[in-house]
Amino acid sequence: MNAVVARLVVQRLGIMLISLLIVAFAVFFATEMLPGDVAQILLGQSATPQAVAALRTAMHLDQPAILRFVYWLGGLVSGDLGRSYANNMDVAALISGRLTNSLQLAGVTTLFSVPIALCLGITAAMFRGSLYDRIVSIVTVSVISIPEFMVATVAVLVFAVYLRWLPALSIADQVHGIGELLRIYAMPVITLSFVVSAQMIRMTRAAVIDTLNTPYVEMALLKGASRRRMVLSHALPNALGPIANAVALSLSYLLGGVIIVETIFNYPGVAKLMVDAVSTRDLPLIQSCAMIFCVCYLLLILIADVIAIISNPRLRNR
Amino acid sequence: MSSTVSSARGLGLRINIVGAIGAAIILFWVAVAILAPLIAPYPVGKIVAFDYFQPMSSSFWMGTDYLGRDMLSRIMMGARYTVGISLAGVTLACFLGVTLGMIAAVVGGWFDLILSRFLDAFNSIPSLLFGLVIVAGVGSSLTVLIVTLALIYAPGSYRFARALAVNVNAMDFVTVARVRGEGIVYMVREEIFPNIIGPVLADFGLRFVFIVLLLSGLSFLGLGVQPPQADWGALVRENLDGLSYGAPAVVFPSLAIASLTISVNMLIDNLPYRIRDRGE
Amino acid sequence: MSNIVEIRNLRVKAKTDSGRVVEIIKGVDLEIAKGEVVALIGESGSGKTTIALTLLGHTRSGCSIASGSVTVDGRDTVAMSEAERRRFRGTTVAYVPQSAAAAFNPSKTIMDQVVEVARIHDLMPAAVARQKAVELFRALVLPDPETIGARYPHQVSGGQLQRLAAAMALIGDPQVMVFDEPTTALDVTTQIEVLRAFKAVLRDRGMAGIYVSHDLAVVAQIADRIVVLKDGEVQEVGTTEAVVNHPSHDYTRALISAFHPQAKSSPPSDAAAPAAPILQVKSLMAGYGAMGQDGLPKYVVLKDVDLTLERGRSLGIIGESGSGKSTLARAIAGLLPPAAGQIEMNGKALAGGVRQRSKEELRRLQIVFQLADTALNPNKPVGAILARPLFFYHAMRGAARAAEVDRLLDMVRLPKALKYRLPSELSGGQKQRVNFARALAAKPDLILCDEITSALDTVVAAAVLELLDELQRELGLTYMFISHDLSTVEAICDRVAVMYEGAKVEEMPTSRMKSGAEHPYSRLLISSVPQLDTGWLDGLDDDPLLRSAMADRRAAERWAVARRQRS
């Protein structure tokens, strides 16, 4: 890795940190600037004014918002995520177990969907305009156009109601054997994969077609190269950056999809935790979950950026 | 190649048959949304059948819901919320995004840099999550929903419009106007806007789809339109228990959403070249 | 003598965006003998590249061959199967593209791409192919033939890439070479070297070739025969000598007379009292990037430029790409505020940026850009485009403004009815006239013309230049005329300044340009412009001055490459 690449990567890292700061700011103020006395909510209506006042001081609620933001940020960095309003538990403890579940779900989905999506996207671009390409396009547009919960609903109707292959809900607490595990993950993973792959196929196809339209691919054609050679040897190496971007952006759809999917299948992940937290207005929990999602998202974008930088021959071979 | 139906209406543009079908379905739903109270067969909130999750029948074309209300009437009223809120949201989002985007492109410099960085960061909050956070704090009302949806999608619209405007801004005719001494308002209104309107309209359509999906998602989670009102997403949520019986009450609202979003996509993908491909 | 290429009654149709099918090649016949180089010349849209590509059995997307045959080496590329065509390409016919910079894959080394033809068709072992490539590099006079192949395309210069593209085509020992405007994107001084290399290789190997170009002078150096095309039809065919010296067809005659522009018709007499300078540029420095501690930007493009331009005169600025000539125009127009130095108009200093200048100052100085396509707002009718400056500077409205628009159109010899049209409905020459009329609408003192005829076809450009000359005499305009094309400058300017690497190296009267240039770079530049004379390129070897200038240049190029590699 040379100095130019290193500098660009460090620059991207810096941009990510600034973005994260702005996001933290937005998340904090969207939730903290709201009406209602948090101390009062925590202690309930029957609490004495003295108790409420004491708690307010303990939570820095009597201090300006900007200071509280700094305290909160400091807490986040040092791993102190605060205490849940709803059950007065440590937020970090609440999240940690759930996070593993969510990451497992995301990981399995990624392993499942990325290879399939890349193959479909690249081959659709290779045979652009063919019947195969058109079918792939129509299916992906349809999947993108419908809400995630509808994909899930259809999956339940097909696999659980009519075929009765799989359970409609997944409870990961009691798992016996690999078969059971597969059955539990199957519905959420199938749903998520559909949502994520559709995006990825479309973007991969577009990226490859963009490079196929370049003069150097036409030059390869005029040298007598076969279609396979034009795609694999000339177009793909140059489409790597855009494809990495497509994969990262599509995987970020996991974040949106996971919220719906965990809810509909009752899957014990962070997203479900957050949706529940919203209904109880458990602000520290919401803030922490939101920050986790944003960090994941920004990390994905960062990885894609770095791949794009490294795969750019102009930067790599100075 | 699909066959083309010539339609010399107004602009003298051609649109092919798939696009025309898409446009027809969109117009149909808009008409339903406007006329809902007049054409709905039953009052929306009224329990009209003793049995819940009834199948389709001649008196209840789309069956009944979990309380025994007529689904057809509820879907018709649901169109008001889904189409109305989404349209208001996307209009606000695109107005903000496109205006700021064009100004940023023309003014450039620090203004552009800071605004772009800030909105990019804003954009890095996943949309559903942002919706959740806001609803968690402020609660859910129609105004909050519309403003939230607009805020979530304005940065994307900004980015898109700015990229187009930067391309136009680099053209010599804009430079000529600048050397002439024209002000920002003239530049944006006369030189930039007419040259990006086509792609911006296509983007408006796509963003409308995103907003419909997000609104449905929020309502599905119970955080969007609140009972007793219900948009299509909320209708799915209400009747989710009927899923295991394959009840029409859960299928039809989903189909309604899909028909709307897919037809917008069909229309955009088949827009005449003159609109779609300009300035890209 | 048998023909290696025979095209019979070729018709190619194309589908437009609106779905209409039009014929772009309308029954062309053409033959090329073994070892012969035939040039296809014509303006943009004449179908020359389309014809050349059919030799490889290829049409660009949207186009297809409707009828006819293209027989190369006894086989018809139209009737072939796709697999046969693949085997044919690169071995029987090879292609040298217009822009080698775009035709090289940025993520593969040059050597990989040069020997790719051998690999695809399994012509020879890899080591032999590499050896052969190195020999070709040497034959094409490329620097460091042993190692240049290991570089990536972005690490070599444009002129070198163009020669490397020729090596890439030659590796499969094709019988016919197709050159598609291979020197159009190059500067004149680079063009000479590339042309020479091509000519030598073709001659040594006795190869047949088809050479597509819009530049008659370039073609005159390399082709045996010339085919003149217009709108997909052959206008004239003849030996190079005959077409250049005794053109028979009207269109060819127009092409050739456009190449010999009238030298500036009436040089203003110096006897008259020396007019006051309208524009004075004093030690102008400008550039891009962040300001350094020395008060200069990171990339200095203009270095200490001085210019004086008198009222009613015209000054030409010539130089190659990167010489800073367009930056000079931008700095004067206020688009790029200078880092140091002064710009004075009518003796009064102008502020650096547009925003700081008064409306009156802006009115007096107008700029006209190269590409009329992008200089006119595609969504406004011509009338509205011309009306805006009238309203903006002169607050004209209603009937008076409409009458003035008519007058302006008349001035640039365009029919009044054109004012209802959109720019996309005009031809290139018409657009450029509207572009110029918009500048006239301001009633300026000085017009900066940035390459305004470069994108036009030769014949159209000549007419525009003539118009400019007339208007100058009628209206007493002052021009600053920026161009890379010396004959353009010769046609319209009184004086000419030569720019090189951001500095003005020399200024002289146009009449002295050909004979009296003193600076070595000016001499190189001026003598590099191809002449409409079939013996010009070969005769250059006898010019000792040019030879030494070339040698200097080559040394400089090698040094630049070495420096790029180190960093």
Coordinates of C-alpha atoms in Angstrom, one line a residue, chain A residues 28 43 47 60 76 116 151 166 235 255 258:
Chain A
F28 CA -29.4 12.8 20.9
L43 CA -40.2 7.6 39.1
A47 CA -42.9 10.2 43.4
H60 CA -27.6 16.1 34.8
L76 CA -20.9 6.0 24.7
I116 CA -26.0 -15.3 -5.5
V151 CA -42.0 -10.3 1.3
L166 CA -41.1 -24.1 8.5
A235 CA -15.0 -5.1 -17.5
L255 CA -30.6 -2.6 8.7
V258 CA -33.9 -6.4 9.9

